[in-house]
Amino acid sequence: MRGQWAYVAISALLAIVSATSFPSFLPFFIFAALLFFLWLQHKRKLAFIVACSFLFMLPYFHWYDQQNKTNYHEGMLSAKGKVISSPEIDGDLMTFAVETNQGEKLTARYTLKTKQEMKSTNNIRPGDICNFSGKLEKPKNNTNENAFNYKRYLYFQQIHWLYKLDKIGHCTYKPSWKDHLKNYRQKMIEWIHHKFPEKTAGFVLALTVGYQNNIPEEDLAAYRKLGIVHILSISGLHVSILIASLYIFLLRLGISKEQTIMILICFLPFYALLTGGAPPVVRASLMAALIMGGTLFKQNMPLSDSISFSFLLMTFLDPYEVFHLGFQLSYAVTFSLILSRQIFQKCRNSLQLLAAVSFVAQTASLPIICYYFYQFSLLSFIMNIMFVPLYTFFLLPLTMITLILTVISSSIGSIFVSLLHTSFTLSSKTALFFSNLPFFMITTGKPTVYLFLLQCVIFIAVFFQMEHKPMKKWGKPILCSSLLTALLLIAGKMTMPGEVTVLDVGQGDSIFIREPGLGNSYLIDTGGMAVFEKESWQMRKKPFSIALDVLIPYFQSKGVEEIEILFLTHGDYDHIGESLTLIKQFRVNKLVIPKYFSREELEKQIVKEAKNRGIEIFELEAGDRITGRTAFHVLSPFTKSDSKNNDSLVLMAKIGGLRWLFTGDLEESGERHMIKQYPKMTADVVKIGHHGSRTSTSDIFLQTIDPKIGVISAGRNNRFGHPHQEVLNRLKKQNVSIFRTDQMGAVQYKYRKSQGTFLFYPPYDTLTK
């Protein structure tokens, strides 16, 4: 079995995937293919062990998953619980994990009422046992396609409830050894914040204790776009440097080699916890412990076996780890690097070796990156060649030296702090410069499972070719694999259906229209959230943005790199509030607004920004028409009125075999004027005006257009009470099917030619499709 344990690890992975992807039989087919391959290779004993691994892990995962249940019900809860994570304070919001007396974990959230209260809550720490009072709420599934599923994320941490606290009572401190480690880590974070400039502290914290929350969002986004964010995480490289340094230090103290190895093996679990317990650190620590443990017993364990054993151990202790992005990237990249040793042995100098390592790592991670982030940078390979040595041989050692010197002498340490600050500032500026270069970001969209697997097969094939060919002949397989990958991505986009999606943006409107294949994309309104005045201490580091957190990720998941036309129906904030952000952060070719649009400052700013960015602007009124593959007919406005709502841009379009009417916030008087001008107007689907307000969607309007489906875009439990019951009654009276974003999540119509299907992305598990 020496060097063969990777097959056992793969079978365990397939068992977990099989258990969670049923009724799909694809993982079973892959497992059967693996067994057949081993049988043809006459490795029957190995095939038997692989089969046993699969047959053990499959029921084991089901058993493990069955234990993940809650004992609580939604509603008010007063309970005594233990704080098990260091509180995170972002503006006036404090979050931390609590374990109740019943042994169940909850995600606690507490809104700080005063600045003084913020200072007093800084004393809360892991190990505190407090009296809590608040309301349990269920975390929600994603309400837009491909969006982050917070409920699933918490479920894999065995958390079922959000605990919205009203009160935190008297606390007593009863820490465990784990709590002591967490508190020591928190003290290190606070100390580094005190000793280093704010921006530099974020990078130092990431490289030393695995804490990335304080890296400026702009810098983190740049590193992520360039595919070099992994250098800001503690990984195998950090562990290797630390172990090697401690090994030499302990030997110099006169400790025997065997005792040194035992000390290091015992130290590694504490180090993994001290740095946050991220999967890459745990994986590297386990591998190091297994390899060092092997040397104690005179066994030279292959690296492929050490990573396989670490995988089996981690998935046995917590099978949910395989759904963690860091876990997937860490094992995919490390395993690929280990199996590529023969490729690296062909390199004749350090530069060739660095290029080969970067190529293998980037190629191995690409399918996962595309699956989760929907895009990658063509500069990623070059950036890794630049930044990996910079961090490995300069910034990481300089960070460690600066920390040590700062502890020994503040005056000497301050000189190195200044040098480190300059170095991180220059590296960040470089990353920002390259990340903002146009044309290098490739938006792939979210690949299907089959496309994901085909990418993996192509990359395995190119590694195989590189392994069995001399270096001078690597160009052909690399070029072929690149072309095949590009063709797959293009084919994936070409086969995509068209869609009309009324996105869930809360209390507001945003409607995405995408033509089939490589057709154009359109957006009607952007949504917008009401912003209330807050004091500076209450402000969040990264406030929620519909454009940045909902719209743009959604476009990217669909492989959309530009919006051909952005329609803004009228100037209300819940329709255009995110327009400025969207225009600045995403490519928009044309802006269509109604006549009489620019009334207030926000509307004028949007038009000005569009002009500055070279976006074509069209002011339209009733009777105008936009031609193309999808034709839009403008039915309103006619003349300027006293109401923004009645001057809404109303559009009619035939999409996917259905006639769609998009009404903005048109009210009853505007509806009457419109149907008077277009008395024979009919529609199959109507976007109900003004979020279902009683001032819109009159009986005569419904009788005239005779819709089959009415879509209402409204926020859950909104303060306006939309949609009003009178409107719902009118719709029911006309036998109109009602689709609501506040109850059903995003309402989506996917179509090919003139046939399509409605889909929903429900926030509630009780919704039946």
mmCIF file of C-alpha atoms in Angstrom, residues 208-425:
data_model
loop_
_atom_site.group_PDB
_atom_site.id
_atom_site.type_symbol
_atom_site.label_atom_id
_atom_site.label_comp_id
_atom_site.label_asym_id
_atom_site.label_seq_id
_atom_site.Cartn_x
_atom_site.Cartn_y
_atom_site.Cartn_z
ATOM 1 C CA THR A 208 1.220 35.356 11.592
ATOM 2 C CA VAL A 209 -2.118 34.381 13.150
ATOM 3 C CA GLY A 210 -4.223 33.722 10.036
ATOM 4 C CA TYR A 211 -6.522 36.716 10.620
ATOM 5 C CA GLN A 212 -7.466 38.430 7.327
ATOM 6 C CA ASN A 213 -10.391 40.580 8.480
ATOM 7 C CA ASN A 214 -8.262 43.707 8.854
ATOM 8 C CA ILE A 215 -6.731 43.701 5.378
ATOM 9 C CA PRO A 216 -8.304 46.621 3.475
ATOM 10 C CA GLU A 217 -11.095 45.299 1.260
ATOM 11 C CA GLU A 218 -9.611 47.011 -1.803
ATOM 12 C CA ASP A 219 -6.281 45.200 -1.327
ATOM 13 C CA LEU A 220 -7.910 41.868 -0.586
ATOM 14 C CA ALA A 221 -10.061 42.171 -3.730
ATOM 15 C CA ALA A 222 -6.969 42.951 -5.829
ATOM 16 C CA TYR A 223 -5.071 39.910 -4.500
ATOM 17 C CA ARG A 224 -8.150 37.775 -5.086
ATOM 18 C CA LYS A 225 -8.615 38.990 -8.672
ATOM 19 C CA LEU A 226 -4.960 38.270 -9.480
ATOM 20 C CA GLY A 227 -5.114 34.764 -7.990
ATOM 21 C CA ILE A 228 -2.472 35.470 -5.351
ATOM 22 C CA VAL A 229 -4.665 35.723 -2.263
ATOM 23 C CA HIS A 230 -3.252 32.357 -1.097
ATOM 24 C CA ILE A 231 0.011 34.076 -0.127
ATOM 25 C CA LEU A 232 -1.921 35.955 2.571
ATOM 26 C CA SER A 233 -2.964 32.683 4.213
ATOM 27 C CA ILE A 234 -0.947 30.542 6.569
ATOM 28 C CA SER A 235 -0.170 27.372 4.634
ATOM 29 C CA GLY A 236 2.367 24.585 4.257
ATOM 30 C CA LEU A 237 5.150 27.066 3.517
ATOM 31 C CA HIS A 238 4.650 28.857 6.863
ATOM 32 C CA VAL A 239 4.484 25.559 8.730
ATOM 33 C CA SER A 240 7.630 24.263 7.006
ATOM 34 C CA ILE A 241 9.608 27.411 7.835
ATOM 35 C CA LEU A 242 8.415 27.361 11.443
ATOM 36 C CA ILE A 243 9.148 23.649 11.951
ATOM 37 C CA ALA A 244 12.597 23.933 10.351
ATOM 38 C CA SER A 245 13.465 26.961 12.518
ATOM 39 C CA LEU A 246 12.278 25.301 15.747
ATOM 40 C CA TYR A 247 14.008 22.049 14.808
ATOM 41 C CA ILE A 248 17.389 23.776 14.424
ATOM 42 C CA PHE A 249 16.825 25.879 17.549
ATOM 43 C CA LEU A 250 15.954 22.879 19.745
ATOM 44 C CA LEU A 251 18.910 20.858 18.457
ATOM 45 C CA ARG A 252 21.233 23.788 19.275
ATOM 46 C CA LEU A 253 19.883 23.697 22.836
ATOM 47 C CA GLY A 254 21.221 20.166 23.130
ATOM 48 C CA ILE A 255 17.909 18.324 22.859
ATOM 49 C CA SER A 256 18.144 14.989 21.057
ATOM 50 C CA LYS A 257 16.677 14.527 17.597
ATOM 51 C CA GLU A 258 13.984 12.110 18.836
ATOM 52 C CA GLN A 259 12.931 14.407 21.680
ATOM 53 C CA THR A 260 12.885 17.395 19.300
ATOM 54 C CA ILE A 261 10.558 15.555 16.939
ATOM 55 C CA MET A 262 8.235 14.601 19.813
ATOM 56 C CA ILE A 263 8.142 18.224 21.019
ATOM 57 C CA LEU A 264 7.336 19.463 17.515
ATOM 58 C CA ILE A 265 4.588 16.863 17.017
ATOM 59 C CA CYS A 266 2.969 17.962 20.285
ATOM 60 C CA PHE A 267 3.403 21.630 19.372
ATOM 61 C CA LEU A 268 1.694 21.438 15.959
ATOM 62 C CA PRO A 269 -1.938 21.019 17.175
ATOM 63 C CA PHE A 270 -1.556 24.050 19.430
ATOM 64 C CA TYR A 271 -0.066 26.047 16.567
ATOM 65 C CA ALA A 272 -2.962 25.092 14.279
ATOM 66 C CA LEU A 273 -5.496 26.292 16.880
ATOM 67 C CA LEU A 274 -3.486 29.429 17.627
ATOM 68 C CA THR A 275 -3.622 30.426 13.952
ATOM 69 C CA GLY A 276 -7.382 29.964 13.694
ATOM 70 C CA GLY A 277 -7.615 26.301 12.696
ATOM 71 C CA ALA A 278 -8.027 27.003 8.964
ATOM 72 C CA PRO A 279 -7.999 23.842 6.807
ATOM 73 C CA PRO A 280 -4.660 24.654 5.054
ATOM 74 C CA VAL A 281 -2.904 25.000 8.429
ATOM 75 C CA VAL A 282 -4.486 21.830 9.824
ATOM 76 C CA ARG A 283 -3.592 19.946 6.635
ATOM 77 C CA ALA A 284 0.032 21.133 6.707
ATOM 78 C CA SER A 285 0.342 20.423 10.446
ATOM 79 C CA LEU A 286 -1.046 16.920 10.071
ATOM 80 C CA MET A 287 1.281 16.171 7.161
ATOM 81 C CA ALA A 288 4.279 17.436 9.104
ATOM 82 C CA ALA A 289 3.302 15.388 12.177
ATOM 83 C CA LEU A 290 2.819 12.229 10.104
ATOM 84 C CA ILE A 291 6.161 12.621 8.315
ATOM 85 C CA MET A 292 8.043 13.344 11.546
ATOM 86 C CA GLY A 293 6.215 10.490 13.277
ATOM 87 C CA GLY A 294 7.343 8.175 10.487
ATOM 88 C CA THR A 295 10.988 9.101 11.064
ATOM 89 C CA LEU A 296 10.676 8.104 14.734
ATOM 90 C CA PHE A 297 9.770 4.587 13.599
ATOM 91 C CA LYS A 298 12.391 4.576 10.835
ATOM 92 C CA GLN A 299 9.661 4.813 8.196
ATOM 93 C CA ASN A 300 10.113 7.201 5.288
ATOM 94 C CA MET A 301 6.489 8.071 4.528
ATOM 95 C CA PRO A 302 5.851 9.297 0.944
ATOM 96 C CA LEU A 303 4.345 12.763 0.713
ATOM 97 C CA SER A 304 1.380 11.356 -1.237
ATOM 98 C CA ASP A 305 0.607 9.036 1.676
ATOM 99 C CA SER A 306 0.999 11.779 4.284
ATOM 100 C CA ILE A 307 -1.475 14.069 2.497
ATOM 101 C CA SER A 308 -3.862 11.119 1.976
ATOM 102 C CA PHE A 309 -3.736 10.141 5.666
ATOM 103 C CA SER A 310 -4.306 13.766 6.687
ATOM 104 C CA PHE A 311 -7.312 13.886 4.341
ATOM 105 C CA LEU A 312 -8.783 10.673 5.772
ATOM 106 C CA LEU A 313 -8.274 11.854 9.350
ATOM 107 C CA MET A 314 -9.803 15.306 8.749
ATOM 108 C CA THR A 315 -12.832 13.905 6.936
ATOM 109 C CA PHE A 316 -13.341 11.252 9.612
ATOM 110 C CA LEU A 317 -13.317 13.877 12.388
ATOM 111 C CA ASP A 318 -15.540 16.240 10.383
ATOM 112 C CA PRO A 319 -16.834 15.125 6.948
ATOM 113 C CA TYR A 320 -18.248 18.624 6.392
ATOM 114 C CA GLU A 321 -14.683 19.904 5.898
ATOM 115 C CA VAL A 322 -14.785 18.820 2.242
ATOM 116 C CA PHE A 323 -17.297 21.617 1.567
ATOM 117 C CA HIS A 324 -14.904 24.288 2.856
ATOM 118 C CA LEU A 325 -13.300 26.275 0.018
ATOM 119 C CA GLY A 326 -9.966 26.520 1.819
ATOM 120 C CA PHE A 327 -9.952 22.743 2.322
ATOM 121 C CA GLN A 328 -10.645 22.110 -1.377
ATOM 122 C CA LEU A 329 -7.994 24.522 -2.639
ATOM 123 C CA SER A 330 -5.388 23.364 -0.143
ATOM 124 C CA TYR A 331 -5.732 19.675 -1.011
ATOM 125 C CA ALA A 332 -6.157 20.194 -4.758
ATOM 126 C CA VAL A 333 -3.043 22.352 -5.073
ATOM 127 C CA THR A 334 -0.844 20.438 -2.609
ATOM 128 C CA PHE A 335 -1.783 17.044 -4.037
ATOM 129 C CA SER A 336 -1.058 18.290 -7.575
ATOM 130 C CA LEU A 337 2.330 19.637 -6.511
ATOM 131 C CA ILE A 338 3.246 16.352 -4.830
ATOM 132 C CA LEU A 339 2.303 14.302 -7.889
ATOM 133 C CA SER A 340 4.245 16.679 -10.156
ATOM 134 C CA ARG A 341 7.678 15.948 -8.699
ATOM 135 C CA GLN A 342 8.893 14.403 -11.953
ATOM 136 C CA ILE A 343 7.888 17.581 -13.779
ATOM 137 C CA PHE A 344 9.866 19.731 -11.346
ATOM 138 C CA GLN A 345 12.933 17.472 -11.595
ATOM 139 C CA LYS A 346 13.224 18.429 -15.272
ATOM 140 C CA CYS A 347 13.717 22.104 -14.423
ATOM 141 C CA ARG A 348 17.318 23.247 -14.820
ATOM 142 C CA ASN A 349 17.279 26.414 -12.727
ATOM 143 C CA SER A 350 15.310 28.212 -10.028
ATOM 144 C CA LEU A 351 13.333 30.369 -12.458
ATOM 145 C CA GLN A 352 12.151 27.335 -14.432
ATOM 146 C CA LEU A 353 11.234 25.586 -11.193
ATOM 147 C CA LEU A 354 9.290 28.607 -9.953
ATOM 148 C CA ALA A 355 7.436 28.851 -13.284
ATOM 149 C CA ALA A 356 6.605 25.130 -13.247
ATOM 150 C CA VAL A 357 5.358 25.212 -9.643
ATOM 151 C CA SER A 358 3.254 28.300 -10.377
ATOM 152 C CA PHE A 359 1.783 26.688 -13.509
ATOM 153 C CA VAL A 360 0.834 23.466 -11.700
ATOM 154 C CA ALA A 361 -0.652 25.314 -8.715
ATOM 155 C CA GLN A 362 -2.648 27.722 -10.881
ATOM 156 C CA THR A 363 -3.881 24.969 -13.179
ATOM 157 C CA ALA A 364 -4.948 22.743 -10.281
ATOM 158 C CA SER A 365 -6.881 25.554 -8.610
ATOM 159 C CA LEU A 366 -8.491 26.977 -11.778
ATOM 160 C CA PRO A 367 -11.618 24.720 -11.869
ATOM 161 C CA ILE A 368 -12.330 25.488 -8.206
ATOM 162 C CA ILE A 369 -11.727 29.226 -8.690
ATOM 163 C CA CYS A 370 -14.102 29.302 -11.679
ATOM 164 C CA TYR A 371 -16.735 27.316 -9.783
ATOM 165 C CA TYR A 372 -16.798 29.648 -6.784
ATOM 166 C CA PHE A 373 -15.706 33.038 -8.161
ATOM 167 C CA TYR A 374 -16.739 32.747 -11.851
ATOM 168 C CA GLN A 375 -13.636 34.531 -13.173
ATOM 169 C CA PHE A 376 -9.855 34.431 -13.262
ATOM 170 C CA SER A 377 -7.034 36.717 -14.347
ATOM 171 C CA LEU A 378 -4.760 36.005 -17.298
ATOM 172 C CA LEU A 379 -2.053 37.709 -15.225
ATOM 173 C CA SER A 380 -2.365 35.167 -12.423
ATOM 174 C CA PHE A 381 0.579 33.037 -13.614
ATOM 175 C CA ILE A 382 2.917 36.045 -13.913
ATOM 176 C CA MET A 383 1.712 37.547 -10.630
ATOM 177 C CA ASN A 384 2.480 34.327 -8.777
ATOM 178 C CA ILE A 385 5.993 34.279 -10.210
ATOM 179 C CA MET A 386 6.394 37.849 -8.939
ATOM 180 C CA PHE A 387 4.658 37.713 -5.568
ATOM 181 C CA VAL A 388 5.399 34.199 -4.268
ATOM 182 C CA PRO A 389 9.196 34.798 -4.047
ATOM 183 C CA LEU A 390 8.573 38.317 -2.741
ATOM 184 C CA TYR A 391 6.541 36.985 0.171
ATOM 185 C CA THR A 392 8.517 33.775 0.678
ATOM 186 C CA PHE A 393 12.020 35.215 0.759
ATOM 187 C CA PHE A 394 11.417 38.797 1.845
ATOM 188 C CA LEU A 395 8.071 39.868 3.323
ATOM 189 C CA LEU A 396 7.385 36.769 5.428
ATOM 190 C CA PRO A 397 10.909 36.624 6.972
ATOM 191 C CA LEU A 398 10.899 40.405 7.437
ATOM 192 C CA THR A 399 7.543 40.168 9.210
ATOM 193 C CA MET A 400 8.873 37.519 11.613
ATOM 194 C CA ILE A 401 12.090 39.448 12.286
ATOM 195 C CA THR A 402 10.151 42.679 12.867
ATOM 196 C CA LEU A 403 7.849 40.977 15.375
ATOM 197 C CA ILE A 404 10.789 39.563 17.327
ATOM 198 C CA LEU A 405 12.686 42.868 17.329
ATOM 199 C CA THR A 406 9.574 44.801 18.362
ATOM 200 C CA VAL A 407 9.226 42.526 21.399
ATOM 201 C CA ILE A 408 12.909 42.943 22.299
ATOM 202 C CA SER A 409 13.232 46.688 21.662
ATOM 203 C CA SER A 410 10.537 49.141 20.586
ATOM 204 C CA SER A 411 13.086 51.619 19.207
ATOM 205 C CA ILE A 412 14.872 49.070 17.010
ATOM 206 C CA GLY A 413 11.563 47.443 16.097
ATOM 207 C CA SER A 414 10.111 50.784 14.937
ATOM 208 C CA ILE A 415 12.799 51.016 12.219
ATOM 209 C CA PHE A 416 11.795 47.614 10.857
ATOM 210 C CA VAL A 417 8.093 48.460 11.252
ATOM 211 C CA SER A 418 8.656 51.448 8.963
ATOM 212 C CA LEU A 419 10.497 49.252 6.422
ATOM 213 C CA LEU A 420 7.745 46.644 6.565
ATOM 214 C CA HIS A 421 5.035 49.295 6.141
ATOM 215 C CA THR A 422 6.777 50.665 3.037
ATOM 216 C CA SER A 423 7.182 47.159 1.605
ATOM 217 C CA PHE A 424 3.535 46.167 2.093
ATOM 218 C CA THR A 425 2.369 49.538 0.720
#
